[in-house]
JSON list of C-alpha atoms in Angstrom, two decimals:
[
{"chain": "A", "resi": 1, "resn": "MET", "atom": "CA", "xyz": [-22.57, 92.98, 87.45]},
{"chain": "A", "resi": 2, "resn": "ASN", "atom": "CA", "xyz": [-25.52, 92.16, 85.38]},
{"chain": "A", "resi": 3, "resn": "TRP", "atom": "CA", "xyz": [-23.95, 93.70, 82.32]},
{"chain": "A", "resi": 4, "resn": "ILE", "atom": "CA", "xyz": [-20.77, 91.53, 82.84]},
{"chain": "A", "resi": 5, "resn": "CYS", "atom": "CA", "xyz": [-22.89, 88.37, 82.80]},
{"chain": "A", "resi": 6, "resn": "LYS", "atom": "CA", "xyz": [-24.67, 89.53, 79.66]},
{"chain": "A", "resi": 7, "resn": "ILE", "atom": "CA", "xyz": [-21.38, 90.29, 77.85]},
{"chain": "A", "resi": 8, "resn": "THR", "atom": "CA", "xyz": [-19.82, 87.00, 78.97]},
{"chain": "A", "resi": 9, "resn": "SER", "atom": "CA", "xyz": [-22.93, 85.08, 77.84]},
{"chain": "A", "resi": 10, "resn": "ALA", "atom": "CA", "xyz": [-22.94, 86.86, 74.49]},
{"chain": "A", "resi": 11, "resn": "PHE", "atom": "CA", "xyz": [-19.22, 86.15, 74.02]},
{"chain": "A", "resi": 12, "resn": "ILE", "atom": "CA", "xyz": [-19.64, 82.45, 74.83]},
{"chain": "A", "resi": 13, "resn": "LEU", "atom": "CA", "xyz": [-22.65, 82.30, 72.49]},
{"chain": "A", "resi": 14, "resn": "VAL", "atom": "CA", "xyz": [-20.63, 83.85, 69.64]},
{"chain": "A", "resi": 15, "resn": "LEU", "atom": "CA", "xyz": [-17.75, 81.43, 70.26]},
{"chain": "A", "resi": 16, "resn": "PHE", "atom": "CA", "xyz": [-20.12, 78.49, 70.33]},
{"chain": "A", "resi": 17, "resn": "LEU", "atom": "CA", "xyz": [-21.87, 79.52, 67.09]},
{"chain": "A", "resi": 18, "resn": "SER", "atom": "CA", "xyz": [-18.60, 80.18, 65.28]},
{"chain": "A", "resi": 19, "resn": "ALA", "atom": "CA", "xyz": [-17.24, 76.77, 66.34]},
{"chain": "A", "resi": 20, "resn": "CYS", "atom": "CA", "xyz": [-20.37, 75.00, 65.10]},
{"chain": "A", "resi": 21, "resn": "GLU", "atom": "CA", "xyz": [-20.52, 76.85, 61.81]},
{"chain": "A", "resi": 22, "resn": "ASN", "atom": "CA", "xyz": [-19.47, 74.48, 59.00]},
{"chain": "A", "resi": 23, "resn": "LYS", "atom": "CA", "xyz": [-18.19, 76.53, 56.15]},
{"chain": "A", "resi": 24, "resn": "PRO", "atom": "CA", "xyz": [-17.52, 74.61, 52.92]},
{"chain": "A", "resi": 25, "resn": "LYS", "atom": "CA", "xyz": [-13.90, 74.81, 51.89]},
{"chain": "A", "resi": 26, "resn": "PRO", "atom": "CA", "xyz": [-13.14, 75.50, 48.25]},
{"chain": "A", "resi": 27, "resn": "VAL", "atom": "CA", "xyz": [-11.84, 72.55, 46.23]},
{"chain": "A", "resi": 28, "resn": "VAL", "atom": "CA", "xyz": [-8.46, 73.15, 44.71]},
{"chain": "A", "resi": 29, "resn": "GLU", "atom": "CA", "xyz": [-8.01, 71.17, 41.50]},
{"chain": "A", "resi": 30, "resn": "LYS", "atom": "CA", "xyz": [-4.57, 69.98, 40.70]},
{"chain": "A", "resi": 31, "resn": "ASP", "atom": "CA", "xyz": [-3.50, 70.29, 37.10]},
{"chain": "A", "resi": 32, "resn": "THR", "atom": "CA", "xyz": [-2.60, 66.80, 35.84]},
{"chain": "A", "resi": 33, "resn": "PRO", "atom": "CA", "xyz": [-1.64, 66.36, 32.22]},
{"chain": "A", "resi": 34, "resn": "ASN", "atom": "CA", "xyz": [-3.56, 63.57, 30.43]},
{"chain": "A", "resi": 35, "resn": "ALA", "atom": "CA", "xyz": [-0.31, 61.97, 29.27]},
{"chain": "A", "resi": 36, "resn": "ASN", "atom": "CA", "xyz": [0.59, 61.03, 32.85]},
{"chain": "A", "resi": 37, "resn": "ILE", "atom": "CA", "xyz": [-2.70, 59.30, 33.65]},
{"chain": "A", "resi": 38, "resn": "SER", "atom": "CA", "xyz": [-2.48, 55.53, 33.43]},
{"chain": "A", "resi": 39, "resn": "LEU", "atom": "CA", "xyz": [-4.57, 52.64, 34.60]},
{"chain": "A", "resi": 40, "resn": "GLU", "atom": "CA", "xyz": [-3.09, 50.29, 37.14]},
{"chain": "A", "resi": 41, "resn": "THR", "atom": "CA", "xyz": [-2.36, 46.89, 35.66]},
{"chain": "A", "resi": 42, "resn": "LYS", "atom": "CA", "xyz": [-0.77, 43.74, 36.97]},
{"chain": "A", "resi": 43, "resn": "THR", "atom": "CA", "xyz": [2.56, 44.19, 35.27]},
{"chain": "A", "resi": 44, "resn": "ASN", "atom": "CA", "xyz": [4.35, 41.73, 37.52]},
{"chain": "A", "resi": 45, "resn": "GLU", "atom": "CA", "xyz": [1.91, 38.92, 36.70]},
{"chain": "A", "resi": 46, "resn": "GLU", "atom": "CA", "xyz": [3.18, 36.99, 33.70]},
{"chain": "A", "resi": 47, "resn": "SER", "atom": "CA", "xyz": [0.77, 35.50, 31.21]},
{"chain": "A", "resi": 48, "resn": "ILE", "atom": "CA", "xyz": [1.47, 31.86, 30.40]},
{"chain": "A", "resi": 49, "resn": "GLU", "atom": "CA", "xyz": [-0.98, 32.00, 27.49]},
{"chain": "A", "resi": 50, "resn": "GLY", "atom": "CA", "xyz": [0.65, 31.84, 24.04]},
{"chain": "A", "resi": 51, "resn": "LEU", "atom": "CA", "xyz": [2.54, 29.74, 21.48]},
{"chain": "A", "resi": 52, "resn": "TYR", "atom": "CA", "xyz": [5.77, 28.01, 22.57]},
{"chain": "A", "resi": 53, "resn": "GLU", "atom": "CA", "xyz": [8.18, 26.37, 20.11]},
{"chain": "A", "resi": 54, "resn": "THR", "atom": "CA", "xyz": [11.50, 24.56, 20.26]},
{"chain": "A", "resi": 55, "resn": "GLN", "atom": "CA", "xyz": [14.48, 26.30, 18.71]},
{"chain": "A", "resi": 56, "resn": "PRO", "atom": "CA", "xyz": [16.42, 24.37, 16.05]},
{"chain": "A", "resi": 57, "resn": "GLU", "atom": "CA", "xyz": [19.86, 23.13, 17.00]},
{"chain": "A", "resi": 58, "resn": "PRO", "atom": "CA", "xyz": [22.72, 24.20, 14.71]},
{"chain": "A", "resi": 59, "resn": "ASP", "atom": "CA", "xyz": [23.61, 20.66, 13.63]},
{"chain": "A", "resi": 60, "resn": "ASN", "atom": "CA", "xyz": [20.08, 19.28, 13.02]},
{"chain": "A", "resi": 61, "resn": "SER", "atom": "CA", "xyz": [17.37, 21.85, 12.33]},
{"chain": "A", "resi": 62, "resn": "ASP", "atom": "CA", "xyz": [14.30, 19.54, 12.17]},
{"chain": "A", "resi": 63, "resn": "GLU", "atom": "CA", "xyz": [15.31, 16.92, 14.76]},
{"chain": "A", "resi": 64, "resn": "CYS", "atom": "CA", "xyz": [13.03, 18.17, 17.55]},
{"chain": "A", "resi": 65, "resn": "LYS", "atom": "CA", "xyz": [10.29, 20.40, 16.17]},
{"chain": "A", "resi": 66, "resn": "ILE", "atom": "CA", "xyz": [7.63, 20.69, 18.87]},
{"chain": "A", "resi": 67, "resn": "SER", "atom": "CA", "xyz": [5.10, 23.42, 19.61]},
{"chain": "A", "resi": 68, "resn": "VAL", "atom": "CA", "xyz": [2.65, 23.89, 22.47]},
{"chain": "A", "resi": 69, "resn": "GLU", "atom": "CA", "xyz": [-0.10, 26.48, 22.39]},
{"chain": "A", "resi": 70, "resn": "ILE", "atom": "CA", "xyz": [-1.56, 27.42, 25.78]},
{"chain": "A", "resi": 71, "resn": "ILE", "atom": "CA", "xyz": [-5.04, 28.95, 25.60]},
{"chain": "A", "resi": 72, "resn": "LYS", "atom": "CA", "xyz": [-6.86, 30.61, 28.51]},
{"chain": "A", "resi": 73, "resn": "THR", "atom": "CA", "xyz": [-10.51, 29.62, 28.85]},
{"chain": "A", "resi": 74, "resn": "LYS", "atom": "CA", "xyz": [-13.26, 30.51, 31.33]},
{"chain": "A", "resi": 75, "resn": "SER", "atom": "CA", "xyz": [-12.47, 27.44, 33.40]},
{"chain": "A", "resi": 76, "resn": "GLY", "atom": "CA", "xyz": [-8.64, 27.51, 33.20]},
{"chain": "A", "resi": 77, "resn": "TYR", "atom": "CA", "xyz": [-6.17, 26.62, 30.46]},
{"chain": "A", "resi": 78, "resn": "THR", "atom": "CA", "xyz": [-6.10, 24.21, 27.52]},
{"chain": "A", "resi": 79, "resn": "TYR", "atom": "CA", "xyz": [-3.21, 23.14, 25.29]},
{"chain": "A", "resi": 80, "resn": "LEU", "atom": "CA", "xyz": [-2.52, 22.02, 21.73]},
{"chain": "A", "resi": 81, "resn": "LEU", "atom": "CA", "xyz": [0.72, 19.99, 21.38]},
{"chain": "A", "resi": 82, "resn": "LYS", "atom": "CA", "xyz": [2.14, 19.44, 17.89]},
{"chain": "A", "resi": 83, "resn": "THR", "atom": "CA", "xyz": [5.09, 17.19, 17.01]},
{"chain": "A", "resi": 84, "resn": "LYS", "atom": "CA", "xyz": [6.21, 15.52, 13.75]},
{"chain": "A", "resi": 85, "resn": "LEU", "atom": "CA", "xyz": [3.99, 12.50, 14.51]},
{"chain": "A", "resi": 86, "resn": "ARG", "atom": "CA", "xyz": [1.00, 13.76, 16.48]},
{"chain": "A", "resi": 87, "resn": "GLN", "atom": "CA", "xyz": [-1.33, 16.55, 17.56]},
{"chain": "A", "resi": 88, "resn": "LEU", "atom": "CA", "xyz": [-2.88, 16.38, 21.02]},
{"chain": "A", "resi": 89, "resn": "LYS", "atom": "CA", "xyz": [-5.37, 18.60, 22.85]},
{"chain": "A", "resi": 90, "resn": "GLY", "atom": "CA", "xyz": [-6.26, 18.68, 26.50]},
{"chain": "A", "resi": 91, "resn": "ILE", "atom": "CA", "xyz": [-6.37, 20.55, 29.78]},
{"chain": "A", "resi": 92, "resn": "ALA", "atom": "CA", "xyz": [-3.32, 22.40, 31.05]},
{"chain": "A", "resi": 93, "resn": "SER", "atom": "CA", "xyz": [-2.99, 22.80, 34.82]},
{"chain": "A", "resi": 94, "resn": "PHE", "atom": "CA", "xyz": [-0.92, 25.81, 35.92]},
{"chain": "A", "resi": 95, "resn": "SER", "atom": "CA", "xyz": [0.42, 26.06, 39.46]},
{"chain": "A", "resi": 96, "resn": "THR", "atom": "CA", "xyz": [2.91, 27.97, 41.58]},
{"chain": "A", "resi": 97, "resn": "SER", "atom": "CA", "xyz": [4.73, 26.28, 44.45]},
{"chain": "A", "resi": 98, "resn": "GLN", "atom": "CA", "xyz": [5.31, 27.87, 47.85]},
{"chain": "A", "resi": 99, "resn": "SER", "atom": "CA", "xyz": [8.87, 28.67, 46.79]},
{"chain": "A", "resi": 100, "resn": "GLY", "atom": "CA", "xyz": [7.51, 30.60, 43.78]},
{"chain": "A", "resi": 101, "resn": "GLU", "atom": "CA", "xyz": [8.43, 28.02, 41.13]},
{"chain": "A", "resi": 102, "resn": "LYS", "atom": "CA", "xyz": [5.82, 27.93, 38.35]},
{"chain": "A", "resi": 103, "resn": "SER", "atom": "CA", "xyz": [4.87, 24.78, 36.51]},
{"chain": "A", "resi": 104, "resn": "ILE", "atom": "CA", "xyz": [2.31, 23.49, 34.07]},
{"chain": "A", "resi": 105, "resn": "VAL", "atom": "CA", "xyz": [1.04, 19.95, 33.43]},
{"chain": "A", "resi": 106, "resn": "LEU", "atom": "CA", "xyz": [-0.25, 18.94, 30.01]},
{"chain": "A", "resi": 107, "resn": "GLU", "atom": "CA", "xyz": [-2.86, 16.45, 31.17]},
{"chain": "A", "resi": 108, "resn": "GLY", "atom": "CA", "xyz": [-3.86, 13.34, 29.23]},
{"chain": "A", "resi": 109, "resn": "ILE", "atom": "CA", "xyz": [-0.55, 12.69, 27.41]},
{"chain": "A", "resi": 110, "resn": "GLU", "atom": "CA", "xyz": [0.75, 9.17, 28.01]},
{"chain": "A", "resi": 111, "resn": "TRP", "atom": "CA", "xyz": [4.54, 8.89, 28.27]},
{"chain": "A", "resi": 112, "resn": "ASP", "atom": "CA", "xyz": [6.12, 6.99, 25.36]},
{"chain": "A", "resi": 113, "resn": "GLU", "atom": "CA", "xyz": [8.30, 4.70, 27.53]},
{"chain": "A", "resi": 114, "resn": "TYR", "atom": "CA", "xyz": [8.45, 3.94, 31.24]},
{"chain": "A", "resi": 115, "resn": "GLU", "atom": "CA", "xyz": [10.56, 1.22, 32.82]},
{"chain": "A", "resi": 116, "resn": "GLY", "atom": "CA", "xyz": [10.23, 2.62, 36.30]},
{"chain": "A", "resi": 117, "resn": "ASP", "atom": "CA", "xyz": [12.56, 3.13, 39.19]},
{"chain": "A", "resi": 118, "resn": "ILE", "atom": "CA", "xyz": [15.01, 0.20, 39.25]},
{"chain": "A", "resi": 119, "resn": "SER", "atom": "CA", "xyz": [15.74, 0.68, 42.95]},
{"chain": "A", "resi": 120, "resn": "ARG", "atom": "CA", "xyz": [12.37, -0.94, 43.70]},
{"chain": "A", "resi": 121, "resn": "GLU", "atom": "CA", "xyz": [13.40, -4.06, 41.75]},
{"chain": "A", "resi": 122, "resn": "GLU", "atom": "CA", "xyz": [15.70, -5.02, 44.63]},
{"chain": "A", "resi": 123, "resn": "ASP", "atom": "CA", "xyz": [12.67, -5.17, 46.92]},
{"chain": "A", "resi": 124, "resn": "ASN", "atom": "CA", "xyz": [10.87, -7.58, 44.56]},
{"chain": "A", "resi": 125, "resn": "ASP", "atom": "CA", "xyz": [12.82, -10.78, 44.12]},
{"chain": "A", "resi": 126, "resn": "SER", "atom": "CA", "xyz": [11.51, -12.51, 40.98]},
{"chain": "A", "resi": 127, "resn": "ILE", "atom": "CA", "xyz": [12.28, -15.96, 42.45]},
{"chain": "A", "resi": 128, "resn": "THR", "atom": "CA", "xyz": [10.11, -15.50, 45.51]},
{"chain": "A", "resi": 129, "resn": "GLU", "atom": "CA", "xyz": [7.39, -13.46, 43.81]},
{"chain": "A", "resi": 130, "resn": "PRO", "atom": "CA", "xyz": [6.80, -14.79, 40.27]},
{"chain": "A", "resi": 131, "resn": "GLU", "atom": "CA", "xyz": [3.49, -12.91, 39.90]},
{"chain": "A", "resi": 132, "resn": "THR", "atom": "CA", "xyz": [5.33, -9.54, 39.74]},
{"chain": "A", "resi": 133, "resn": "ASP", "atom": "CA", "xyz": [6.87, -10.48, 36.39]},
{"chain": "A", "resi": 134, "resn": "SER", "atom": "CA", "xyz": [3.45, -10.76, 34.81]},
{"chain": "A", "resi": 135, "resn": "LYS", "atom": "CA", "xyz": [2.37, -7.39, 36.20]},
{"chain": "A", "resi": 136, "resn": "GLN", "atom": "CA", "xyz": [3.01, -4.52, 33.76]},
{"chain": "A", "resi": 137, "resn": "LEU", "atom": "CA", "xyz": [4.11, -1.13, 35.01]},
{"chain": "A", "resi": 138, "resn": "GLU", "atom": "CA", "xyz": [1.48, 1.53, 34.62]},
{"chain": "A", "resi": 139, "resn": "ILE", "atom": "CA", "xyz": [2.67, 4.20, 32.19]},
{"chain": "A", "resi": 140, "resn": "PRO", "atom": "CA", "xyz": [2.36, 7.70, 33.68]},
{"chain": "A", "resi": 141, "resn": "VAL", "atom": "CA", "xyz": [0.01, 10.20, 32.08]},
{"chain": "A", "resi": 142, "resn": "GLY", "atom": "CA", "xyz": [0.62, 13.95, 31.98]},
{"chain": "A", "resi": 143, "resn": "ILE", "atom": "CA", "xyz": [3.73, 15.86, 30.97]},
{"chain": "A", "resi": 144, "resn": "GLY", "atom": "CA", "xyz": [5.01, 18.43, 33.43]},
{"chain": "A", "resi": 145, "resn": "ALA", "atom": "CA", "xyz": [7.03, 21.49, 32.48]},
{"chain": "A", "resi": 146, "resn": "ASN", "atom": "CA", "xyz": [8.70, 24.21, 34.53]},
{"chain": "A", "resi": 147, "resn": "TYR", "atom": "CA", "xyz": [7.81, 27.77, 33.53]},
{"chain": "A", "resi": 148, "resn": "ALA", "atom": "CA", "xyz": [10.28, 30.64, 33.78]},
{"chain": "A", "resi": 149, "resn": "THR", "atom": "CA", "xyz": [10.39, 33.88, 31.80]},
{"chain": "A", "resi": 150, "resn": "ASP", "atom": "CA", "xyz": [8.41, 32.79, 28.73]},
{"chain": "A", "resi": 151, "resn": "THR", "atom": "CA", "xyz": [10.11, 29.36, 28.55]},
{"chain": "A", "resi": 152, "resn": "LEU", "atom": "CA", "xyz": [8.64, 25.92, 29.23]},
{"chain": "A", "resi": 153, "resn": "THR", "atom": "CA", "xyz": [11.23, 23.25, 30.12]},
{"chain": "A", "resi": 154, "resn": "ILE", "atom": "CA", "xyz": [10.35, 19.55, 30.00]},
{"chain": "A", "resi": 155, "resn": "GLN", "atom": "CA", "xyz": [12.73, 16.88, 31.29]},
{"chain": "A", "resi": 156, "resn": "ASN", "atom": "CA", "xyz": [12.18, 14.45, 28.43]},
{"chain": "A", "resi": 157, "resn": "TYR", "atom": "CA", "xyz": [13.99, 11.34, 29.67]},
{"chain": "A", "resi": 158, "resn": "GLY", "atom": "CA", "xyz": [15.45, 9.89, 32.83]},
{"chain": "A", "resi": 159, "resn": "ASN", "atom": "CA", "xyz": [18.62, 7.93, 33.58]},
{"chain": "A", "resi": 160, "resn": "ALA", "atom": "CA", "xyz": [19.68, 4.33, 34.23]},
{"chain": "A", "resi": 161, "resn": "MET", "atom": "CA", "xyz": [18.11, 4.39, 37.70]},
{"chain": "A", "resi": 162, "resn": "ASN", "atom": "CA", "xyz": [14.75, 5.72, 36.49]},
{"chain": "A", "resi": 163, "resn": "SER", "atom": "CA", "xyz": [14.30, 5.07, 32.79]},
{"chain": "A", "resi": 164, "resn": "TYR", "atom": "CA", "xyz": [11.54, 6.89, 30.93]},
{"chain": "A", "resi": 165, "resn": "THR", "atom": "CA", "xyz": [10.89, 8.90, 27.77]},
{"chain": "A", "resi": 166, "resn": "LYS", "atom": "CA", "xyz": [8.02, 11.35, 27.60]},
{"chain": "A", "resi": 167, "resn": "ILE", "atom": "CA", "xyz": [8.17, 12.45, 23.94]},
{"chain": "A", "resi": 168, "resn": "SER", "atom": "CA", "xyz": [10.11, 10.01, 21.75]},
{"chain": "A", "resi": 169, "resn": "GLU", "atom": "CA", "xyz": [9.99, 12.30, 18.69]},
{"chain": "A", "resi": 170, "resn": "CYS", "atom": "CA", "xyz": [12.65, 14.43, 20.38]},
{"chain": "A", "resi": 171, "resn": "GLY", "atom": "CA", "xyz": [16.01, 13.09, 21.53]},
{"chain": "A", "resi": 172, "resn": "ARG", "atom": "CA", "xyz": [16.84, 16.03, 23.81]},
{"chain": "A", "resi": 173, "resn": "LYS", "atom": "CA", "xyz": [17.15, 15.46, 27.54]},
{"chain": "A", "resi": 174, "resn": "TYR", "atom": "CA", "xyz": [15.57, 18.88, 28.25]},
{"chain": "A", "resi": 175, "resn": "ILE", "atom": "CA", "xyz": [13.06, 20.23, 25.76]},
{"chain": "A", "resi": 176, "resn": "GLN", "atom": "CA", "xyz": [12.90, 24.02, 25.92]},
{"chain": "A", "resi": 177, "resn": "LEU", "atom": "CA", "xyz": [9.87, 25.65, 24.35]},
{"chain": "A", "resi": 178, "resn": "ILE", "atom": "CA", "xyz": [10.21, 29.42, 23.96]},
{"chain": "A", "resi": 179, "resn": "LYS", "atom": "CA", "xyz": [7.20, 31.74, 23.70]},
{"chain": "A", "resi": 180, "resn": "LYS", "atom": "CA", "xyz": [6.72, 33.46, 20.32]}
]
């Protein structure tokens, strides 16, 4: 019986040593042609940086010539707005709403005209409150534009209920600036 114990012990020892032995497995290299290797990039992220210009209308080619150049800096974005009458520089604030709508604000540009929301005039009776006539409306500053597929769209003027004009050099209701 002694020999059975010795054989069983030897067998268990061999099993234990073979289970603990860590043999390195050979590395199999996969042949990948260099033409198929590409770096991952953010292809779905659009770049707002660039030069945007209005397109001439068929009837009046120079009526609304406007360009906006958006430049990316270390701290964000800046803009250069050029019209027939002026050139303005400033900070451009880019944002995306929760619904995914992208917009940009050209900060520091004072609207050309602003008469305000006339619905509030009903609340202020000029007979009972004469001091409101002397108070001037504060002209808004900053021109907002929606951004979609390389196009900036600015609503340039309002309506009879809310009268304003942002850029008087252009008579279009919606100014579309297309990226070059």
